[in-house]
Amino acid sequence: MQEVKKDHVLQPPMPSCWNEETKPHKFCPGCGHGIILKALGEAIDELGIKDKLVYGCDIGCSLLAWDFFAVDTVQTHHGRTTPVITGIKRANPEVIGVAYMGDGGGYAIGSQHLFNAAVRNEKITVILCNNCNYGMTGGQMAPTTLPGMKTETTPYGRDTEQTGQPTKGPEMVAAVAPEGAYVARGTIANVRQLKGFLKKALENQIAGNGFSFVEALASCPTNWRTNAKQTWDFVEKDMPQYFKVGELRTPQAKEG
């Protein structure tokens, strides 16, 4: 039997901006981070910006992406990815700065940085994974935990009378960002649309229009304690009922 060379084996195409070395997947089975990052990698490739990009990742599950891309990368303290990428962008305006984080890093400890970067219309792109819990530390309630949702710290379900309503980050950013900002919410349930939002966010930065922010609804079956069907139902049906998917702000939209 003729030996089949490894180069001849059909394999799914990977973004060229990913590191050439094949590595085991670092996220839990069913995690949405990998899908978001694959979409981001394809967007980077299609725009041809690999050599200009600086990628920053936060503490939390997002830090596991520190060596996914063959681009300049920095891992920051928890919640500080936005100001670090802002500083890099200000020091070298030719850089395309991407800050990647979870809902804790963006809406809890890092919320002030996200808010003020939007107010200042910093020319960077922020991407946030919303999986409704603190994934790396065991599945505690996060700013995005849905009403009635059970977590390690809300075993009877989130009580909004005690903890308030879940944070709607894109709505907040869209409300304070000046003209020229791009704000959208995508989902891993529609990867083509999500990649389109990510490309527009990067293109908005490249054009020098203003702040760009994309939230991505994602799965966390390990902490949700859900099987495949339950996980997908939650991402595809339950989450979008509260977190509406779509573009909230485009640079073409005029004030008033």
PDB file of C-alpha atoms in Angstrom:
ATOM      1  CA  MET A   1       0.000   0.000   0.000  1.00  0.00           C
ATOM      2  CA  GLN A   2       1.338   3.390  -0.968  1.00  0.00           C
ATOM      3  CA  GLU A   3       2.233   5.563   2.003  1.00  0.00           C
ATOM      4  CA  VAL A   4       0.123   8.684   2.295  1.00  0.00           C
ATOM      5  CA  LYS A   5       2.254  11.692   3.046  1.00  0.00           C
ATOM      6  CA  LYS A   6       1.143  13.941   5.856  1.00  0.00           C
ATOM      7  CA  ASP A   7       1.043  16.930   3.498  1.00  0.00           C
ATOM      8  CA  HIS A   8      -1.572  15.130   1.418  1.00  0.00           C
ATOM      9  CA  VAL A   9      -4.011  14.579   4.264  1.00  0.00           C
ATOM     10  CA  LEU A  10      -6.974  16.911   4.004  1.00  0.00           C
ATOM     11  CA  GLN A  11      -7.201  19.132   7.071  1.00  0.00           C
ATOM     12  CA  PRO A  12      -9.465  22.081   7.883  1.00  0.00           C
ATOM     13  CA  PRO A  13      -7.765  25.314   6.821  1.00  0.00           C
ATOM     14  CA  MET A  14      -6.475  27.383   9.716  1.00  0.00           C
ATOM     15  CA  PRO A  15      -5.868  31.133   9.656  1.00  0.00           C
ATOM     16  CA  SER A  16      -2.301  31.872   8.603  1.00  0.00           C
ATOM     17  CA  CYS A  17      -1.945  34.282  11.520  1.00  0.00           C
ATOM     18  CA  TRP A  18      -2.171  31.314  13.897  1.00  0.00           C
ATOM     19  CA  ASN A  19       1.122  29.918  15.144  1.00  0.00           C
ATOM     20  CA  GLU A  20       2.427  27.264  12.769  1.00  0.00           C
ATOM     21  CA  GLU A  21       3.049  24.734  15.532  1.00  0.00           C
ATOM     22  CA  THR A  22       0.080  22.447  16.136  1.00  0.00           C
ATOM     23  CA  LYS A  23      -1.010  22.607  19.763  1.00  0.00           C
ATOM     24  CA  PRO A  24      -3.728  20.938  21.838  1.00  0.00           C
ATOM     25  CA  HIS A  25      -6.874  22.954  22.393  1.00  0.00           C
ATOM     26  CA  LYS A  26      -6.528  24.713  25.741  1.00  0.00           C
ATOM     27  CA  PHE A  27     -10.181  25.433  26.397  1.00  0.00           C
ATOM     28  CA  CYS A  28     -12.759  23.078  27.862  1.00  0.00           C
ATOM     29  CA  PRO A  29     -14.769  20.962  25.396  1.00  0.00           C
ATOM     30  CA  GLY A  30     -17.611  23.039  24.003  1.00  0.00           C
ATOM     31  CA  CYS A  31     -16.132  26.382  25.067  1.00  0.00           C
ATOM     32  CA  GLY A  32     -16.998  29.339  22.845  1.00  0.00           C
ATOM     33  CA  HIS A  33     -13.614  31.079  23.080  1.00  0.00           C
ATOM     34  CA  GLY A  34     -12.103  28.927  20.336  1.00  0.00           C
ATOM     35  CA  ILE A  35     -14.889  29.800  17.910  1.00  0.00           C
ATOM     36  CA  ILE A  36     -14.522  33.540  18.564  1.00  0.00           C
ATOM     37  CA  LEU A  37     -10.749  33.359  18.131  1.00  0.00           C
ATOM     38  CA  LYS A  38     -11.046  31.347  14.906  1.00  0.00           C
ATOM     39  CA  ALA A  39     -13.355  34.046  13.522  1.00  0.00           C
ATOM     40  CA  LEU A  40     -10.889  36.726  14.637  1.00  0.00           C
ATOM     41  CA  GLY A  41      -7.997  34.881  13.003  1.00  0.00           C
ATOM     42  CA  GLU A  42      -9.863  34.632   9.711  1.00  0.00           C
ATOM     43  CA  ALA A  43     -10.724  38.338   9.874  1.00  0.00           C
ATOM     44  CA  ILE A  44      -7.060  39.218  10.457  1.00  0.00           C
ATOM     45  CA  ASP A  45      -6.031  37.079   7.486  1.00  0.00           C
ATOM     46  CA  GLU A  46      -8.652  38.492   5.158  1.00  0.00           C
ATOM     47  CA  LEU A  47      -7.598  42.045   6.007  1.00  0.00           C
ATOM     48  CA  GLY A  48      -3.890  41.233   5.693  1.00  0.00           C
ATOM     49  CA  ILE A  49      -2.967  42.986   8.945  1.00  0.00           C
ATOM     50  CA  LYS A  50      -0.986  40.253  10.722  1.00  0.00           C
ATOM     51  CA  ASP A  51       2.301  42.193  10.694  1.00  0.00           C
ATOM     52  CA  LYS A  52       0.723  45.357  12.108  1.00  0.00           C
ATOM     53  CA  LEU A  53      -1.376  43.805  14.869  1.00  0.00           C
ATOM     54  CA  VAL A  54      -0.749  43.758  18.615  1.00  0.00           C
ATOM     55  CA  TYR A  55      -3.000  41.349  20.503  1.00  0.00           C
ATOM     56  CA  GLY A  56      -3.650  41.780  24.215  1.00  0.00           C
ATOM     57  CA  CYS A  57      -5.438  39.213  26.380  1.00  0.00           C
ATOM     58  CA  ASP A  58      -6.836  39.482  29.883  1.00  0.00           C
ATOM     59  CA  ILE A  59      -6.563  37.220  32.921  1.00  0.00           C
ATOM     60  CA  GLY A  60      -9.286  34.548  32.969  1.00  0.00           C
ATOM     61  CA  CYS A  61     -10.026  31.952  30.307  1.00  0.00           C
ATOM     62  CA  SER A  62      -9.035  34.505  27.663  1.00  0.00           C
ATOM     63  CA  LEU A  63      -5.398  34.329  28.803  1.00  0.00           C
ATOM     64  CA  LEU A  64      -5.194  30.837  27.293  1.00  0.00           C
ATOM     65  CA  ALA A  65      -5.018  32.556  23.895  1.00  0.00           C
ATOM     66  CA  TRP A  66      -1.695  34.231  24.647  1.00  0.00           C
ATOM     67  CA  ASP A  67       0.154  32.061  22.104  1.00  0.00           C
ATOM     68  CA  PHE A  68      -2.615  31.289  19.594  1.00  0.00           C
ATOM     69  CA  PHE A  69      -1.626  33.946  17.075  1.00  0.00           C
ATOM     70  CA  ALA A  70       1.693  34.547  15.321  1.00  0.00           C
ATOM     71  CA  VAL A  71       1.466  38.255  16.142  1.00  0.00           C
ATOM     72  CA  ASP A  72       2.934  40.508  18.819  1.00  0.00           C
ATOM     73  CA  THR A  73       1.077  39.602  22.002  1.00  0.00           C
ATOM     74  CA  VAL A  74       0.864  40.910  25.550  1.00  0.00           C
ATOM     75  CA  GLN A  75      -0.928  39.396  28.550  1.00  0.00           C
ATOM     76  CA  THR A  76      -2.122  41.968  31.061  1.00  0.00           C
ATOM     77  CA  HIS A  77      -3.329  42.130  34.639  1.00  0.00           C
ATOM     78  CA  HIS A  78      -7.019  41.380  35.135  1.00  0.00           C
ATOM     79  CA  GLY A  79      -9.201  44.134  33.701  1.00  0.00           C
ATOM     80  CA  ARG A  80      -6.263  46.136  32.348  1.00  0.00           C
ATOM     81  CA  THR A  81      -6.124  44.934  28.749  1.00  0.00           C
ATOM     82  CA  THR A  82      -7.999  47.950  27.385  1.00  0.00           C
ATOM     83  CA  PRO A  83      -5.617  50.590  28.837  1.00  0.00           C
ATOM     84  CA  VAL A  84      -2.540  48.543  27.901  1.00  0.00           C
ATOM     85  CA  ILE A  85      -3.618  48.320  24.263  1.00  0.00           C
ATOM     86  CA  THR A  86      -4.604  51.996  24.409  1.00  0.00           C
ATOM     87  CA  GLY A  87      -1.084  52.891  25.545  1.00  0.00           C
ATOM     88  CA  ILE A  88       0.516  50.804  22.805  1.00  0.00           C
ATOM     89  CA  LYS A  89      -1.727  52.410  20.190  1.00  0.00           C
ATOM     90  CA  ARG A  90      -0.960  55.919  21.413  1.00  0.00           C
ATOM     91  CA  ALA A  91       2.780  55.206  21.429  1.00  0.00           C
ATOM     92  CA  ASN A  92       2.605  53.830  17.884  1.00  0.00           C
ATOM     93  CA  PRO A  93      -0.520  54.904  15.983  1.00  0.00           C
ATOM     94  CA  GLU A  94       0.431  52.611  13.073  1.00  0.00           C
ATOM     95  CA  VAL A  95      -0.271  49.572  15.249  1.00  0.00           C
ATOM     96  CA  ILE A  96      -3.636  47.814  15.036  1.00  0.00           C
ATOM     97  CA  GLY A  97      -4.473  47.144  18.680  1.00  0.00           C
ATOM     98  CA  VAL A  98      -6.846  44.369  19.760  1.00  0.00           C
ATOM     99  CA  ALA A  99      -7.891  43.829  23.379  1.00  0.00           C
ATOM    100  CA  TYR A 100      -9.511  40.445  24.110  1.00  0.00           C
ATOM    101  CA  MET A 101     -11.254  39.674  27.398  1.00  0.00           C
ATOM    102  CA  GLY A 102     -14.117  37.977  29.197  1.00  0.00           C
ATOM    103  CA  ASP A 103     -17.164  39.564  30.771  1.00  0.00           C
ATOM    104  CA  GLY A 104     -15.376  39.879  34.118  1.00  0.00           C
ATOM    105  CA  GLY A 105     -12.385  41.654  32.629  1.00  0.00           C
ATOM    106  CA  GLY A 106     -14.603  44.017  30.657  1.00  0.00           C
ATOM    107  CA  TYR A 107     -17.703  44.579  32.777  1.00  0.00           C
ATOM    108  CA  ALA A 108     -16.464  44.084  36.368  1.00  0.00           C
ATOM    109  CA  ILE A 109     -12.897  45.003  37.300  1.00  0.00           C
ATOM    110  CA  GLY A 110     -12.267  46.502  33.859  1.00  0.00           C
ATOM    111  CA  SER A 111     -15.539  48.354  33.348  1.00  0.00           C
ATOM    112  CA  GLN A 112     -14.078  51.777  34.084  1.00  0.00           C
ATOM    113  CA  HIS A 113     -11.395  51.263  31.445  1.00  0.00           C
ATOM    114  CA  LEU A 114     -13.903  50.103  28.830  1.00  0.00           C
ATOM    115  CA  PHE A 115     -16.238  53.002  29.581  1.00  0.00           C
ATOM    116  CA  ASN A 116     -13.557  55.688  29.490  1.00  0.00           C
ATOM    117  CA  ALA A 117     -11.852  54.305  26.393  1.00  0.00           C
ATOM    118  CA  ALA A 118     -15.222  54.562  24.662  1.00  0.00           C
ATOM    119  CA  VAL A 119     -15.774  58.109  25.935  1.00  0.00           C
ATOM    120  CA  ARG A 120     -12.304  59.127  24.674  1.00  0.00           C
ATOM    121  CA  ASN A 121     -12.979  57.349  21.373  1.00  0.00           C
ATOM    122  CA  GLU A 122      -9.672  55.491  21.556  1.00  0.00           C
ATOM    123  CA  LYS A 123      -8.696  54.057  18.164  1.00  0.00           C
ATOM    124  CA  ILE A 124      -8.548  50.422  19.303  1.00  0.00           C
ATOM    125  CA  THR A 125     -10.675  47.294  18.947  1.00  0.00           C
ATOM    126  CA  VAL A 126     -12.052  45.548  22.044  1.00  0.00           C
ATOM    127  CA  ILE A 127     -13.535  42.046  21.791  1.00  0.00           C
ATOM    128  CA  LEU A 128     -15.404  40.576  24.753  1.00  0.00           C
ATOM    129  CA  CYS A 129     -16.574  36.990  25.312  1.00  0.00           C
ATOM    130  CA  ASN A 130     -19.890  36.878  27.182  1.00  0.00           C
ATOM    131  CA  ASN A 131     -20.607  33.431  28.648  1.00  0.00           C
ATOM    132  CA  CYS A 132     -22.708  34.612  31.611  1.00  0.00           C
ATOM    133  CA  ASN A 133     -20.280  33.483  34.323  1.00  0.00           C
ATOM    134  CA  TYR A 134     -16.722  33.632  35.652  1.00  0.00           C
ATOM    135  CA  GLY A 135     -15.394  30.620  33.773  1.00  0.00           C
ATOM    136  CA  MET A 136     -11.830  30.110  34.990  1.00  0.00           C
ATOM    137  CA  THR A 137     -12.531  30.429  38.715  1.00  0.00           C
ATOM    138  CA  GLY A 138     -15.383  27.909  38.874  1.00  0.00           C
ATOM    139  CA  GLY A 139     -18.519  29.445  37.420  1.00  0.00           C
ATOM    140  CA  GLN A 140     -19.471  32.204  39.848  1.00  0.00           C
ATOM    141  CA  MET A 141     -22.043  34.887  39.046  1.00  0.00           C
ATOM    142  CA  ALA A 142     -20.710  37.502  36.636  1.00  0.00           C
ATOM    143  CA  PRO A 143     -22.095  40.884  35.553  1.00  0.00           C
ATOM    144  CA  THR A 144     -23.738  39.088  32.624  1.00  0.00           C
ATOM    145  CA  THR A 145     -25.378  36.230  34.559  1.00  0.00           C
ATOM    146  CA  LEU A 146     -29.032  36.121  33.467  1.00  0.00           C
ATOM    147  CA  PRO A 147     -31.954  36.605  35.893  1.00  0.00           C
ATOM    148  CA  GLY A 148     -32.728  33.322  37.637  1.00  0.00           C
ATOM    149  CA  MET A 149     -29.577  31.658  36.292  1.00  0.00           C
ATOM    150  CA  LYS A 150     -27.877  29.252  38.694  1.00  0.00           C
ATOM    151  CA  THR A 151     -24.157  29.619  39.332  1.00  0.00           C
ATOM    152  CA  GLU A 152     -21.754  28.622  42.122  1.00  0.00           C
ATOM    153  CA  THR A 153     -22.623  31.815  43.998  1.00  0.00           C
ATOM    154  CA  THR A 154     -26.314  31.888  43.007  1.00  0.00           C
ATOM    155  CA  PRO A 155     -27.382  28.277  43.623  1.00  0.00           C
ATOM    156  CA  TYR A 156     -31.052  29.288  43.685  1.00  0.00           C
ATOM    157  CA  GLY A 157     -30.773  31.535  40.649  1.00  0.00           C
ATOM    158  CA  ARG A 158     -29.709  35.154  40.255  1.00  0.00           C
ATOM    159  CA  ASP A 159     -31.978  37.457  42.269  1.00  0.00           C
ATOM    160  CA  THR A 160     -32.019  40.793  40.471  1.00  0.00           C
ATOM    161  CA  GLU A 161     -33.577  42.464  43.519  1.00  0.00           C
ATOM    162  CA  GLN A 162     -30.309  41.762  45.333  1.00  0.00           C
ATOM    163  CA  THR A 163     -27.744  41.916  42.520  1.00  0.00           C
ATOM    164  CA  GLY A 164     -29.285  44.151  39.871  1.00  0.00           C
ATOM    165  CA  GLN A 165     -29.855  43.399  36.208  1.00  0.00           C
ATOM    166  CA  PRO A 166     -27.223  41.834  33.921  1.00  0.00           C
ATOM    167  CA  THR A 167     -24.828  44.272  32.292  1.00  0.00           C
ATOM    168  CA  LYS A 168     -25.531  45.140  28.662  1.00  0.00           C
ATOM    169  CA  GLY A 169     -22.069  46.220  27.589  1.00  0.00           C
ATOM    170  CA  PRO A 170     -22.617  47.134  23.940  1.00  0.00           C
ATOM    171  CA  GLU A 171     -25.641  49.239  24.877  1.00  0.00           C
ATOM    172  CA  MET A 172     -23.532  51.080  27.458  1.00  0.00           C
ATOM    173  CA  VAL A 173     -20.661  51.669  25.042  1.00  0.00           C
ATOM    174  CA  ALA A 174     -22.999  52.767  22.248  1.00  0.00           C
ATOM    175  CA  ALA A 175     -24.599  55.309  24.595  1.00  0.00           C
ATOM    176  CA  VAL A 176     -21.329  57.085  25.474  1.00  0.00           C
ATOM    177  CA  ALA A 177     -19.060  56.630  22.450  1.00  0.00           C
ATOM    178  CA  PRO A 178     -18.733  59.602  20.082  1.00  0.00           C
ATOM    179  CA  GLU A 179     -19.518  59.541  16.374  1.00  0.00           C
ATOM    180  CA  GLY A 180     -17.137  57.260  14.530  1.00  0.00           C
ATOM    181  CA  ALA A 181     -17.423  54.359  16.990  1.00  0.00           C
ATOM    182  CA  TYR A 182     -18.440  50.872  15.934  1.00  0.00           C
ATOM    183  CA  VAL A 183     -20.399  48.710  18.398  1.00  0.00           C
ATOM    184  CA  ALA A 184     -21.946  45.296  17.814  1.00  0.00           C
ATOM    185  CA  ARG A 185     -22.993  42.076  19.530  1.00  0.00           C
ATOM    186  CA  GLY A 186     -22.489  38.763  17.766  1.00  0.00           C
ATOM    187  CA  THR A 187     -22.849  35.119  18.752  1.00  0.00           C
ATOM    188  CA  ILE A 188     -21.026  31.857  18.151  1.00  0.00           C
ATOM    189  CA  ALA A 189     -24.402  30.579  16.911  1.00  0.00           C
ATOM    190  CA  ASN A 190     -23.827  32.660  13.760  1.00  0.00           C
ATOM    191  CA  VAL A 191     -20.095  32.582  13.043  1.00  0.00           C
ATOM    192  CA  ARG A 192     -20.330  34.193   9.612  1.00  0.00           C
ATOM    193  CA  GLN A 193     -22.117  37.215  11.073  1.00  0.00           C
ATOM    194  CA  LEU A 194     -19.719  37.336  14.023  1.00  0.00           C
ATOM    195  CA  LYS A 195     -16.693  37.367  11.719  1.00  0.00           C
ATOM    196  CA  GLY A 196     -18.331  40.154   9.738  1.00  0.00           C
ATOM    197  CA  PHE A 197     -18.704  42.235  12.896  1.00  0.00           C
ATOM    198  CA  LEU A 198     -15.068  41.584  13.841  1.00  0.00           C
ATOM    199  CA  LYS A 199     -13.883  42.624  10.381  1.00  0.00           C
ATOM    200  CA  LYS A 200     -15.910  45.833  10.551  1.00  0.00           C
ATOM    201  CA  ALA A 201     -14.467  46.590  13.995  1.00  0.00           C
ATOM    202  CA  LEU A 202     -10.922  46.147  12.694  1.00  0.00           C
ATOM    203  CA  GLU A 203     -11.667  48.133   9.539  1.00  0.00           C
ATOM    204  CA  ASN A 204     -13.074  50.946  11.663  1.00  0.00           C
ATOM    205  CA  GLN A 205      -9.790  51.134  13.549  1.00  0.00           C
ATOM    206  CA  ILE A 206      -7.753  50.943  10.345  1.00  0.00           C
ATOM    207  CA  ALA A 207      -9.778  53.862   8.944  1.00  0.00           C
ATOM    208  CA  GLY A 208      -9.071  55.858  12.113  1.00  0.00           C
ATOM    209  CA  ASN A 209     -12.751  56.474  12.791  1.00  0.00           C
ATOM    210  CA  GLY A 210     -12.836  55.669  16.488  1.00  0.00           C
ATOM    211  CA  PHE A 211     -13.441  53.095  19.200  1.00  0.00           C
ATOM    212  CA  SER A 212     -14.592  49.632  18.103  1.00  0.00           C
ATOM    213  CA  PHE A 213     -16.286  47.116  20.407  1.00  0.00           C
ATOM    214  CA  VAL A 214     -17.715  43.664  19.712  1.00  0.00           C
ATOM    215  CA  GLU A 215     -19.326  41.425  22.315  1.00  0.00           C
ATOM    216  CA  ALA A 216     -19.678  37.734  21.419  1.00  0.00           C
ATOM    217  CA  LEU A 217     -22.235  35.479  23.103  1.00  0.00           C
ATOM    218  CA  ALA A 218     -20.472  32.216  23.904  1.00  0.00           C
ATOM    219  CA  SER A 219     -20.862  28.852  25.612  1.00  0.00           C
ATOM    220  CA  CYS A 220     -19.442  27.470  28.863  1.00  0.00           C
ATOM    221  CA  PRO A 221     -20.889  23.942  29.264  1.00  0.00           C
ATOM    222  CA  THR A 222     -18.389  22.968  31.971  1.00  0.00           C
ATOM    223  CA  ASN A 223     -19.711  25.556  34.402  1.00  0.00           C
ATOM    224  CA  TRP A 224     -23.262  25.611  33.064  1.00  0.00           C
ATOM    225  CA  ARG A 225     -23.330  21.818  33.605  1.00  0.00           C
ATOM    226  CA  THR A 226     -25.200  21.355  30.332  1.00  0.00           C
ATOM    227  CA  ASN A 227     -25.064  18.688  27.645  1.00  0.00           C
ATOM    228  CA  ALA A 228     -24.584  19.556  23.967  1.00  0.00           C
ATOM    229  CA  LYS A 229     -28.265  20.198  23.231  1.00  0.00           C
ATOM    230  CA  GLN A 230     -28.824  22.207  26.406  1.00  0.00           C
ATOM    231  CA  THR A 231     -25.701  24.263  25.739  1.00  0.00           C
ATOM    232  CA  TRP A 232     -26.680  25.145  22.193  1.00  0.00           C
ATOM    233  CA  ASP A 233     -30.270  25.929  23.191  1.00  0.00           C
ATOM    234  CA  PHE A 234     -28.993  28.350  25.825  1.00  0.00           C
ATOM    235  CA  VAL A 235     -26.636  30.107  23.399  1.00  0.00           C
ATOM    236  CA  GLU A 236     -29.019  30.174  20.458  1.00  0.00           C
ATOM    237  CA  LYS A 237     -32.332  30.818  22.204  1.00  0.00           C
ATOM    238  CA  ASP A 238     -31.994  32.002  25.818  1.00  0.00           C
ATOM    239  CA  MET A 239     -29.070  34.437  25.672  1.00  0.00           C
ATOM    240  CA  PRO A 240     -30.297  36.483  22.668  1.00  0.00           C
ATOM    241  CA  GLN A 241     -33.628  37.092  24.381  1.00  0.00           C
ATOM    242  CA  TYR A 242     -31.825  39.358  26.844  1.00  0.00           C
ATOM    243  CA  PHE A 243     -28.694  40.220  24.860  1.00  0.00           C
ATOM    244  CA  LYS A 244     -29.947  41.341  21.450  1.00  0.00           C
ATOM    245  CA  VAL A 245     -27.643  40.439  18.568  1.00  0.00           C
ATOM    246  CA  GLY A 246     -26.787  43.014  15.919  1.00  0.00           C
ATOM    247  CA  GLU A 247     -24.993  46.289  15.237  1.00  0.00           C
ATOM    248  CA  LEU A 248     -25.721  49.004  17.786  1.00  0.00           C
ATOM    249  CA  ARG A 249     -23.479  51.735  16.421  1.00  0.00           C
ATOM    250  CA  THR A 250     -21.767  52.269  13.080  1.00  0.00           C
ATOM    251  CA  PRO A 251     -19.481  55.112  11.992  1.00  0.00           C
ATOM    252  CA  GLN A 252     -22.014  56.081   9.347  1.00  0.00           C
ATOM    253  CA  ALA A 253     -24.751  56.649  11.948  1.00  0.00           C
ATOM    254  CA  LYS A 254     -25.104  60.341  12.755  1.00  0.00           C
ATOM    255  CA  GLU A 255     -25.879  61.806  16.158  1.00  0.00           C
ATOM    256  CA  GLY A 256     -29.409  62.993  16.832  1.00  0.00           C
TER     257      GLY A 256
END
